[in-house]
Amino acid sequence: MAAATVAEAIRGAALRLSATSDTARLDAEVLMAHALGVTRSQMLLGRMRDPEPQGFAVLVDRRALHEPVAYIRGVQEFFGLPFRVGPEVLIPRGDSEVLVETALTERPDARRVLDCGVGSGALLLAVLANLAQAEGIGIDRSAAALATARANAAALAVGGRARLLAADWHQPDWSAALGRFDLVLANPPYVEDDAALDASVRSYEPHGALFSGADGLDDYRVLVPQLPGLLAPGGLALVEIGHRQAQAVIAIGGAHGLHAHVRRDLGGRDRVVVFSMTNVQPA
């Protein structure tokens, strides 16, 4: 029996994955391109009649068990940059790009940047890659996440401007030696403990970076009151939120002297709260 072609194998994989993925055809194509060692465009334009490569079936097996495509490939694009990812870090998502866009729009002159909960480094490193004058510090309580962020900083050639440190905003004096910053970035855990999540998220992504109490606000209650002590004059703190959390997070900041406005994602949903010590209107 003749070996299946790439096109035939993709069709079979898409059919199988349709039971567990809303993007079955795309998943199959991305995994096939990964197995071939080419881009998806290169595959679609010139490799569809090739024989199915060894190893593709194993990749499909993993995806059929809900493992995220990004973890299977080991990489996720964010803000046009490739980031190494694994189960030690959250997968960077397109919704978070609005936080980077806001940083670049509202403080293009920033020289000191802090990322609270750096994970893969996506937020901090995307900002540094676009602000050549800036230096940054990324903190995380996970040693494995910090190792991934360091690898990404080196791969993106911004490692010389990024310090990645073990710290936890739940601990006293965690920021005592850090100083103040023009930009503070944060994508803290904000999912309710009992939230209904896709199996690819709940079963594979790190729970410590996802869940934050019964209402998803526990980490905001700890981190946001500390922001005034981290901001330099004119500084901004950009905090990602769940799309129903804006008013609650703004209220926490307001109780500690912070002014706020909200940036929305491409879907029109509240996504980033921008805090400052003065009433700054969005650009």
Short mmCIF file of C-alpha atoms in Angstrom, two decimals:
data_model
loop_
_atom_site.label_atom_id
_atom_site.label_comp_id
_atom_site.label_asym_id
_atom_site.label_seq_id
_atom_site.Cartn_x
_atom_site.Cartn_y
_atom_site.Cartn_z
CA MET A 1 0.00 0.00 0.00
CA ALA A 2 1.39 3.42 -0.97
CA ALA A 3 2.31 5.79 1.82
CA ALA A 4 -0.13 8.61 2.44
CA THR A 5 0.74 11.98 1.02
CA VAL A 6 1.02 15.08 3.18
CA ALA A 7 -2.37 16.24 1.89
CA GLU A 8 -4.01 12.92 2.71
CA ALA A 9 -2.45 12.77 6.16
CA ILE A 10 -3.64 16.28 6.94
CA ARG A 11 -7.19 15.40 5.92
CA GLY A 12 -7.17 12.31 8.13
CA ALA A 13 -5.69 14.19 11.07
CA ALA A 14 -8.20 17.02 10.75
CA LEU A 15 -11.04 14.51 10.81
CA ARG A 16 -9.66 12.89 13.93
CA LEU A 17 -8.97 16.16 15.71
CA SER A 18 -12.42 17.56 14.99
CA ALA A 19 -13.66 15.69 18.06
CA THR A 20 -11.34 17.64 20.38
CA SER A 21 -10.45 20.90 18.63
CA ASP A 22 -12.39 23.79 17.13
CA THR A 23 -9.44 24.44 14.81
CA ALA A 24 -8.82 20.87 13.68
CA ARG A 25 -7.70 21.62 10.11
CA LEU A 26 -5.36 24.41 11.21
CA ASP A 27 -3.92 22.24 13.97
CA ALA A 28 -3.24 19.45 11.50
CA GLU A 29 -1.54 21.81 9.05
CA VAL A 30 0.63 23.45 11.72
CA LEU A 31 1.69 20.08 13.12
CA MET A 32 2.46 18.76 9.64
CA ALA A 33 4.62 21.80 8.83
CA HIS A 34 6.44 21.23 12.12
CA ALA A 35 7.02 17.56 11.26
CA LEU A 36 8.38 18.58 7.85
CA GLY A 37 10.58 21.31 9.31
CA VAL A 38 9.13 24.03 7.08
CA THR A 39 6.71 26.91 7.43
CA ARG A 40 3.02 26.32 6.88
CA SER A 41 3.13 28.49 3.75
CA GLN A 42 6.05 26.51 2.33
CA MET A 43 4.18 23.29 2.98
CA LEU A 44 0.94 24.47 1.40
CA LEU A 45 2.71 25.81 -1.68
CA GLY A 46 5.12 23.00 -2.39
CA ARG A 47 5.00 19.94 -0.13
CA MET A 48 1.42 18.64 -0.22
CA ARG A 49 2.27 15.72 -2.52
CA ASP A 50 5.27 14.62 -0.46
CA PRO A 51 4.98 11.40 1.57
CA GLU A 52 3.77 11.76 5.13
CA PRO A 53 6.84 12.30 7.36
CA GLN A 54 7.70 9.99 10.21
CA GLY A 55 6.59 11.36 13.55
CA PHE A 56 3.49 13.19 12.34
CA ALA A 57 1.12 10.57 13.76
CA VAL A 58 2.70 10.97 17.20
CA LEU A 59 2.11 14.72 17.10
CA VAL A 60 -1.52 14.15 16.19
CA ASP A 61 -1.86 11.65 19.05
CA ARG A 62 -0.65 14.30 21.47
CA ARG A 63 -3.05 16.92 20.15
CA ALA A 64 -5.92 14.42 20.34
CA LEU A 65 -5.25 14.29 24.10
CA HIS A 66 -5.78 18.09 24.21
CA GLU A 67 -2.10 19.01 24.51
CA PRO A 68 -1.76 22.56 23.13
CA VAL A 69 -0.18 22.88 19.70
CA ALA A 70 2.27 25.46 21.08
CA TYR A 71 3.62 22.96 23.63
CA ILE A 72 3.88 20.24 20.99
CA ARG A 73 5.88 22.54 18.72
CA GLY A 74 7.73 24.17 21.62
CA VAL A 75 7.23 27.66 20.21
CA GLN A 76 4.55 30.35 20.00
CA GLU A 77 4.65 33.58 18.02
CA PHE A 78 3.81 36.74 19.96
CA PHE A 79 4.00 40.30 18.66
CA GLY A 80 5.79 38.95 15.58
CA LEU A 81 8.49 37.24 17.64
CA PRO A 82 9.08 33.52 18.30
CA PHE A 83 8.98 32.47 21.95
CA ARG A 84 10.03 29.12 23.31
CA VAL A 85 7.23 27.70 25.47
CA GLY A 86 6.59 24.60 27.53
CA PRO A 87 4.28 23.53 30.35
CA GLU A 88 6.28 25.63 32.82
CA VAL A 89 4.84 28.84 31.29
CA LEU A 90 1.53 30.11 29.99
CA ILE A 91 1.20 30.22 26.22
CA PRO A 92 1.34 33.88 25.07
CA ARG A 93 -1.95 34.84 23.46
CA GLY A 94 -2.89 37.43 20.91
CA ASP A 95 -5.18 39.23 23.37
CA SER A 96 -2.11 40.15 25.41
CA GLU A 97 -0.55 41.99 22.48
CA VAL A 98 -2.72 45.01 23.34
CA LEU A 99 -0.67 45.41 26.52
CA VAL A 100 2.55 45.65 24.48
CA GLU A 101 0.91 48.02 21.99
CA THR A 102 -0.25 50.21 24.87
CA ALA A 103 3.22 50.31 26.40
CA LEU A 104 4.78 51.35 23.10
CA THR A 105 2.07 53.97 22.43
CA GLU A 106 1.80 55.55 25.86
CA ARG A 107 5.43 55.38 27.05
CA PRO A 108 7.70 55.12 23.96
CA ASP A 109 10.37 56.96 25.96
CA ALA A 110 10.47 54.39 28.78
CA ARG A 111 13.93 53.47 30.02
CA ARG A 112 13.17 51.17 32.96
CA VAL A 113 10.60 48.39 32.64
CA LEU A 114 9.42 45.82 35.20
CA ASP A 115 7.41 42.70 34.31
CA CYS A 116 5.66 41.11 37.28
CA GLY A 117 5.20 37.41 36.55
CA VAL A 118 7.44 37.27 33.51
CA GLY A 119 6.65 33.68 32.46
CA SER A 120 8.05 33.07 28.98
CA GLY A 121 9.18 36.69 28.84
CA ALA A 122 6.71 37.57 26.09
CA LEU A 123 5.55 40.92 27.46
CA LEU A 124 8.90 42.22 28.68
CA LEU A 125 10.96 41.01 25.74
CA ALA A 126 8.48 42.26 23.13
CA VAL A 127 8.65 45.71 24.72
CA LEU A 128 12.45 45.67 24.92
CA ALA A 129 12.71 44.48 21.31
CA ASN A 130 10.80 47.61 20.28
CA LEU A 131 12.34 50.13 22.69
CA ALA A 132 16.07 50.10 22.03
CA GLN A 133 16.79 52.55 24.86
CA ALA A 134 15.00 50.52 27.52
CA GLU A 135 16.29 48.04 30.09
CA GLY A 136 14.04 45.67 31.97
CA ILE A 137 13.64 43.41 34.97
CA GLY A 138 11.36 40.39 34.91
CA ILE A 139 10.39 38.63 38.12
CA ASP A 140 8.78 35.25 38.61
CA ARG A 141 8.46 32.81 41.48
CA SER A 142 9.03 29.84 39.14
CA ALA A 143 12.64 28.86 38.49
CA ALA A 144 11.55 26.89 35.42
CA ALA A 145 9.73 29.90 33.98
CA LEU A 146 12.78 32.09 34.55
CA ALA A 147 14.96 29.59 32.69
CA THR A 148 12.59 29.75 29.72
CA ALA A 149 12.53 33.56 29.81
CA ARG A 150 16.34 33.67 29.87
CA ALA A 151 16.50 31.39 26.84
CA ASN A 152 14.05 33.62 25.00
CA ALA A 153 15.94 36.78 25.94
CA ALA A 154 19.14 35.30 24.54
CA ALA A 155 17.45 34.08 21.36
CA LEU A 156 15.92 37.52 20.75
CA ALA A 157 19.25 39.26 21.40
CA VAL A 158 17.92 41.40 24.25
CA GLY A 159 19.48 39.42 27.07
CA GLY A 160 21.95 42.20 27.77
CA ARG A 161 19.07 44.54 28.61
CA ALA A 162 16.95 42.09 30.62
CA ARG A 163 17.53 40.90 34.18
CA LEU A 164 15.39 37.95 35.21
CA LEU A 165 15.03 37.46 38.95
CA ALA A 166 13.29 35.12 41.38
CA ALA A 167 10.71 37.11 43.35
CA ASP A 168 7.11 36.81 44.52
CA TRP A 169 4.84 39.82 45.11
CA HIS A 170 3.13 37.91 47.91
CA GLN A 171 6.35 38.05 49.96
CA PRO A 172 7.33 41.09 52.06
CA ASP A 173 10.02 43.40 50.67
CA TRP A 174 10.22 41.49 47.37
CA SER A 175 10.77 44.75 45.48
CA ALA A 176 12.87 46.63 48.02
CA ALA A 177 16.03 46.64 45.89
CA LEU A 178 14.42 47.07 42.49
CA GLY A 179 13.83 50.83 42.40
CA ARG A 180 11.14 52.56 40.37
CA PHE A 181 10.07 52.13 36.77
CA ASP A 182 8.65 54.04 33.81
CA LEU A 183 6.61 50.97 32.88
CA VAL A 184 5.32 48.16 35.06
CA LEU A 185 3.77 45.25 33.13
CA ALA A 186 1.72 42.47 34.68
CA ASN A 187 -0.41 39.60 33.48
CA PRO A 188 -1.20 38.08 36.88
CA PRO A 189 -3.35 35.02 37.49
CA TYR A 190 -6.97 36.12 37.10
CA VAL A 191 -9.08 33.02 36.43
CA GLU A 192 -11.71 31.97 38.98
CA ASP A 193 -10.79 28.71 40.71
CA ASP A 194 -13.92 26.94 39.47
CA ALA A 195 -14.00 28.47 35.97
CA ALA A 196 -14.94 26.20 33.07
CA LEU A 197 -11.83 25.98 30.91
CA ASP A 198 -10.94 24.04 27.81
CA ALA A 199 -9.12 20.82 28.65
CA SER A 200 -6.05 22.04 26.78
CA VAL A 201 -5.77 24.88 29.30
CA ARG A 202 -6.82 23.23 32.57
CA SER A 203 -4.89 20.01 31.98
CA TYR A 204 -1.66 21.45 30.59
CA GLU A 205 -0.99 25.10 31.45
CA PRO A 206 0.48 25.98 34.88
CA HIS A 207 -2.26 26.46 37.46
CA GLY A 208 -0.15 28.87 39.49
CA ALA A 209 -0.20 31.30 36.58
CA LEU A 210 -3.93 30.86 35.92
CA PHE A 211 -6.05 30.72 39.07
CA SER A 212 -6.55 33.46 41.64
CA GLY A 213 -9.29 32.64 44.09
CA ALA A 214 -13.04 32.35 43.94
CA ASP A 215 -13.52 35.59 42.00
CA GLY A 216 -10.16 35.66 40.18
CA LEU A 217 -9.12 38.86 41.98
CA ASP A 218 -6.83 37.61 44.74
CA ASP A 219 -3.58 38.55 42.99
CA TYR A 220 -4.85 42.01 42.05
CA ARG A 221 -5.65 42.60 45.71
CA VAL A 222 -2.01 41.94 46.56
CA LEU A 223 -0.17 43.42 43.58
CA VAL A 224 -2.15 46.54 42.66
CA PRO A 225 -1.75 48.25 46.09
CA GLN A 226 2.04 47.91 45.64
CA LEU A 227 2.13 49.68 42.26
CA PRO A 228 2.50 53.24 43.63
CA GLY A 229 5.81 52.22 45.21
CA LEU A 230 7.07 50.85 41.89
CA LEU A 231 6.24 53.79 39.61
CA ALA A 232 8.68 56.55 38.76
CA PRO A 233 7.23 60.04 38.18
CA GLY A 234 5.07 59.81 35.06
CA GLY A 235 5.24 56.03 35.16
CA LEU A 236 2.47 53.72 34.03
CA ALA A 237 1.43 50.26 35.23
CA LEU A 238 -0.27 48.10 32.60
CA VAL A 239 -2.23 45.22 34.10
CA GLU A 240 -4.00 42.59 32.01
CA ILE A 241 -7.47 41.61 33.20
CA GLY A 242 -10.28 39.24 32.45
CA HIS A 243 -12.83 41.08 30.30
CA ARG A 244 -15.36 41.37 33.14
CA GLN A 245 -12.89 42.53 35.79
CA ALA A 246 -12.13 46.13 34.81
CA GLN A 247 -14.29 47.92 37.36
CA ALA A 248 -13.22 45.69 40.24
CA VAL A 249 -9.52 46.13 39.44
CA ILE A 250 -9.90 49.89 38.93
CA ALA A 251 -11.60 50.11 42.34
CA ILE A 252 -8.66 48.34 43.99
CA GLY A 253 -6.28 50.84 42.41
CA GLY A 254 -8.46 53.83 43.25
CA ALA A 255 -8.36 52.91 46.92
CA HIS A 256 -4.58 53.35 46.74
CA GLY A 257 -4.43 56.63 44.88
CA LEU A 258 -4.17 55.26 41.35
CA HIS A 259 -5.96 56.74 38.35
CA ALA A 260 -6.94 54.38 35.55
CA HIS A 261 -8.18 53.98 32.03
CA VAL A 262 -8.92 50.82 30.06
CA ARG A 263 -7.62 49.49 26.77
CA ARG A 264 -9.66 46.97 24.80
CA ASP A 265 -8.50 44.03 22.68
CA LEU A 266 -9.33 43.43 19.03
CA GLY A 267 -12.58 41.78 20.07
CA GLY A 268 -13.71 44.97 21.79
CA ARG A 269 -13.36 43.47 25.28
CA ASP A 270 -11.73 45.21 28.23
CA ARG A 271 -8.21 43.78 28.39
CA VAL A 272 -5.70 46.14 30.04
CA VAL A 273 -6.06 48.57 32.94
CA VAL A 274 -3.55 51.41 32.70
CA PHE A 275 -2.71 52.83 36.14
CA SER A 276 -0.88 56.07 36.92
CA MET A 277 -0.40 58.33 39.90
CA THR A 278 -1.87 61.25 37.94
CA ASN A 279 -4.92 61.42 35.72
CA VAL A 280 -3.34 60.69 32.33
CA GLN A 281 -5.65 60.46 29.32
CA PRO A 282 -4.94 57.68 26.81
CA ALA A 283 -3.00 58.61 23.70
#
